[in-house]
Amino acid sequence: MLMVISPAKTLDYDTPPNTARHTLPDYLARSAELIAQLRELTPAAIAQLMHISDPLAALNAGRFAEWTPAFTPAVAKQAVLAFMGDVYEGMDAQAMSEAQLDWLQDHLRILSGLYGLLRPLDLMRPYRLEMGTKFANAAGKDLYAFWGDTLTEALNALLAEHDSRVLVNLASDEYFKAVKPKKLAVPVVTPVFQDLKNGQYKIISFYAKRARGLMVRYAALNSIDHPDGLRDFDLEGYQFVPAGSDEHTLLFRRDQAPG
């Protein structure tokens, strides 16, 4: 079983990592191709391309200018510890043991506009480049064209080594579009998280993102290697709903959020 998640916009390069172990991304040469093109953009062009503020555009222009493929812990950080969005707060990898980080390394991948596919302990320099960015390149009009079948083929190869050959999709629609399900050699299972609001169960973005991270944490803490084991997921009040689930979807609901 392999899980995929999205990256986060918020980064934390100040908190010391809870492990010294690290690996290197598989597609640094491809990342360097994108960086070379991104360096040609002015901060104003970056702001327009990414729909971000001028200060944030200037920050990322500086990051692109300083980027080199020489990754060391002095200038980079393990991806699962560097990202700090809702998903990652729910996962709380910073509090995991070495054995639990081992599970993440074997069972989790992070989809990335710049790095393609990251292992949790892959060193990562700070960046901002969302997968949905319409950044024209030699392969086409956007990053989906740039990565093409690369990520799908990589996931197929990884899952061929697993006893349970199932992909659990905990990524956003924007990022999972970089994977081509019809070309996957394995089934895809997508957990869905709903909260009760005004008498109806709905997907509430903040809670759903956090729940994705909580599910990864639950799987790591319990060494789960098959989607059936995820049905017992119950962190922060969620419960499995058999009636709303099928072979491709696992539905979880809760009536009241904590706090």
PDB file of C-alpha atoms in Angstrom, residues 42-146:
ATOM      1  CA  THR A  42      11.360  38.760 -12.909  1.00  0.00           C
ATOM      2  CA  PRO A  43       9.720  39.008  -9.468  1.00  0.00           C
ATOM      3  CA  ALA A  44       6.810  40.811 -11.154  1.00  0.00           C
ATOM      4  CA  ALA A  45       6.398  37.935 -13.622  1.00  0.00           C
ATOM      5  CA  ILE A  46       6.520  35.416 -10.779  1.00  0.00           C
ATOM      6  CA  ALA A  47       3.825  37.341  -8.913  1.00  0.00           C
ATOM      7  CA  GLN A  48       1.594  37.278 -11.967  1.00  0.00           C
ATOM      8  CA  LEU A  49       2.286  33.619 -12.768  1.00  0.00           C
ATOM      9  CA  MET A  50       1.658  32.354  -9.245  1.00  0.00           C
ATOM     10  CA  HIS A  51      -0.945  34.931  -8.171  1.00  0.00           C
ATOM     11  CA  ILE A  52       1.094  35.904  -5.115  1.00  0.00           C
ATOM     12  CA  SER A  53       2.098  39.193  -3.456  1.00  0.00           C
ATOM     13  CA  ASP A  54       5.157  41.160  -4.542  1.00  0.00           C
ATOM     14  CA  PRO A  55       7.111  40.386  -1.331  1.00  0.00           C
ATOM     15  CA  LEU A  56       6.390  36.670  -1.695  1.00  0.00           C
ATOM     16  CA  ALA A  57       7.380  36.803  -5.369  1.00  0.00           C
ATOM     17  CA  ALA A  58      10.674  38.482  -4.438  1.00  0.00           C
ATOM     18  CA  LEU A  59      11.296  35.806  -1.802  1.00  0.00           C
ATOM     19  CA  ASN A  60      10.808  33.021  -4.319  1.00  0.00           C
ATOM     20  CA  ALA A  61      12.878  34.760  -6.992  1.00  0.00           C
ATOM     21  CA  GLY A  62      15.699  34.716  -4.444  1.00  0.00           C
ATOM     22  CA  ARG A  63      15.094  31.032  -3.724  1.00  0.00           C
ATOM     23  CA  PHE A  64      15.264  30.181  -7.420  1.00  0.00           C
ATOM     24  CA  ALA A  65      18.480  32.190  -7.790  1.00  0.00           C
ATOM     25  CA  GLU A  66      20.140  30.394  -4.854  1.00  0.00           C
ATOM     26  CA  TRP A  67      18.935  26.894  -5.765  1.00  0.00           C
ATOM     27  CA  THR A  68      21.601  24.297  -6.570  1.00  0.00           C
ATOM     28  CA  PRO A  69      21.296  20.488  -6.665  1.00  0.00           C
ATOM     29  CA  ALA A  70      23.913  20.222  -3.914  1.00  0.00           C
ATOM     30  CA  PHE A  71      21.542  19.250  -1.103  1.00  0.00           C
ATOM     31  CA  THR A  72      22.881  18.983   2.450  1.00  0.00           C
ATOM     32  CA  PRO A  73      21.156  19.315   5.847  1.00  0.00           C
ATOM     33  CA  ALA A  74      22.780  22.744   6.148  1.00  0.00           C
ATOM     34  CA  VAL A  75      20.679  24.182   3.302  1.00  0.00           C
ATOM     35  CA  ALA A  76      17.792  21.719   3.011  1.00  0.00           C
ATOM     36  CA  LYS A  77      15.382  19.808   5.246  1.00  0.00           C
ATOM     37  CA  GLN A  78      13.453  16.539   5.082  1.00  0.00           C
ATOM     38  CA  ALA A  79      10.249  17.206   3.134  1.00  0.00           C
ATOM     39  CA  VAL A  80       7.793  15.753   5.648  1.00  0.00           C
ATOM     40  CA  LEU A  81       9.320  17.986   8.339  1.00  0.00           C
ATOM     41  CA  ALA A  82       9.674  21.104   6.178  1.00  0.00           C
ATOM     42  CA  PHE A  83       6.027  21.336   5.059  1.00  0.00           C
ATOM     43  CA  MET A  84       3.718  22.848   7.690  1.00  0.00           C
ATOM     44  CA  GLY A  85       0.161  22.984   6.309  1.00  0.00           C
ATOM     45  CA  ASP A  86      -2.996  21.422   7.738  1.00  0.00           C
ATOM     46  CA  VAL A  87      -2.174  17.941   6.427  1.00  0.00           C
ATOM     47  CA  TYR A  88       1.260  17.994   8.048  1.00  0.00           C
ATOM     48  CA  GLU A  89      -0.014  19.321  11.349  1.00  0.00           C
ATOM     49  CA  GLY A  90      -2.440  16.397  11.434  1.00  0.00           C
ATOM     50  CA  MET A  91       0.347  13.955  10.581  1.00  0.00           C
ATOM     51  CA  ASP A  92       2.775  15.412  13.161  1.00  0.00           C
ATOM     52  CA  ALA A  93       5.826  13.596  11.799  1.00  0.00           C
ATOM     53  CA  GLN A  94       8.006  15.700  14.097  1.00  0.00           C
ATOM     54  CA  ALA A  95       6.690  13.602  17.004  1.00  0.00           C
ATOM     55  CA  MET A  96       7.185  10.226  15.312  1.00  0.00           C
ATOM     56  CA  SER A  97       9.735   7.602  16.294  1.00  0.00           C
ATOM     57  CA  GLU A  98      12.424   6.356  13.915  1.00  0.00           C
ATOM     58  CA  ALA A  99      10.354   3.209  13.288  1.00  0.00           C
ATOM     59  CA  GLN A 100       7.311   5.299  12.377  1.00  0.00           C
ATOM     60  CA  LEU A 101       9.422   7.476  10.066  1.00  0.00           C
ATOM     61  CA  ASP A 102      10.606   4.240   8.449  1.00  0.00           C
ATOM     62  CA  TRP A 103       6.977   3.366   7.761  1.00  0.00           C
ATOM     63  CA  LEU A 104       6.420   6.787   6.186  1.00  0.00           C
ATOM     64  CA  GLN A 105       9.497   6.391   4.021  1.00  0.00           C
ATOM     65  CA  ASP A 106       8.201   3.075   2.675  1.00  0.00           C
ATOM     66  CA  HIS A 107       4.492   3.924   2.362  1.00  0.00           C
ATOM     67  CA  LEU A 108       4.147   7.661   1.671  1.00  0.00           C
ATOM     68  CA  ARG A 109       4.981   9.924  -1.257  1.00  0.00           C
ATOM     69  CA  ILE A 110       4.492  13.679  -1.619  1.00  0.00           C
ATOM     70  CA  LEU A 111       3.505  15.031  -5.035  1.00  0.00           C
ATOM     71  CA  SER A 112       5.378  18.223  -5.906  1.00  0.00           C
ATOM     72  CA  GLY A 113       5.334  20.728  -8.742  1.00  0.00           C
ATOM     73  CA  LEU A 114       9.109  21.250  -8.505  1.00  0.00           C
ATOM     74  CA  TYR A 115      10.384  17.913  -7.218  1.00  0.00           C
ATOM     75  CA  GLY A 116       7.870  15.571  -8.842  1.00  0.00           C
ATOM     76  CA  LEU A 117       7.664  12.840  -6.230  1.00  0.00           C
ATOM     77  CA  LEU A 118       9.249  13.169  -2.800  1.00  0.00           C
ATOM     78  CA  ARG A 119       9.953  10.554  -0.166  1.00  0.00           C
ATOM     79  CA  PRO A 120       9.240  11.871   3.330  1.00  0.00           C
ATOM     80  CA  LEU A 121      12.933  12.030   4.259  1.00  0.00           C
ATOM     81  CA  ASP A 122      14.112  13.521   0.963  1.00  0.00           C
ATOM     82  CA  LEU A 123      15.998  16.743   1.564  1.00  0.00           C
ATOM     83  CA  MET A 124      14.205  19.709   0.029  1.00  0.00           C
ATOM     84  CA  ARG A 125      15.239  23.303  -0.495  1.00  0.00           C
ATOM     85  CA  PRO A 126      12.469  25.849   0.172  1.00  0.00           C
ATOM     86  CA  TYR A 127      10.337  26.676  -2.844  1.00  0.00           C
ATOM     87  CA  ARG A 128       6.913  27.599  -4.098  1.00  0.00           C
ATOM     88  CA  LEU A 129       5.611  26.096  -7.329  1.00  0.00           C
ATOM     89  CA  GLU A 130       2.131  24.629  -7.219  1.00  0.00           C
ATOM     90  CA  MET A 131       1.305  21.764  -9.561  1.00  0.00           C
ATOM     91  CA  GLY A 132      -1.566  23.686 -11.131  1.00  0.00           C
ATOM     92  CA  THR A 133       0.676  26.601 -12.145  1.00  0.00           C
ATOM     93  CA  LYS A 134       0.332  27.288 -15.872  1.00  0.00           C
ATOM     94  CA  PHE A 135       4.066  27.500 -16.415  1.00  0.00           C
ATOM     95  CA  ALA A 136       4.836  26.892 -20.087  1.00  0.00           C
ATOM     96  CA  ASN A 137       7.837  24.660 -20.725  1.00  0.00           C
ATOM     97  CA  ALA A 138       9.409  22.539 -23.451  1.00  0.00           C
ATOM     98  CA  ALA A 139       6.919  19.715 -22.772  1.00  0.00           C
ATOM     99  CA  GLY A 140       3.766  21.830 -22.945  1.00  0.00           C
ATOM    100  CA  LYS A 141       1.661  24.562 -21.405  1.00  0.00           C
ATOM    101  CA  ASP A 142       1.866  23.553 -17.733  1.00  0.00           C
ATOM    102  CA  LEU A 143       3.498  21.357 -15.102  1.00  0.00           C
ATOM    103  CA  TYR A 144       1.165  18.457 -15.838  1.00  0.00           C
ATOM    104  CA  ALA A 145       2.709  18.349 -19.308  1.00  0.00           C
ATOM    105  CA  PHE A 146       6.206  18.711 -17.856  1.00  0.00           C
TER     106      PHE A 146
END
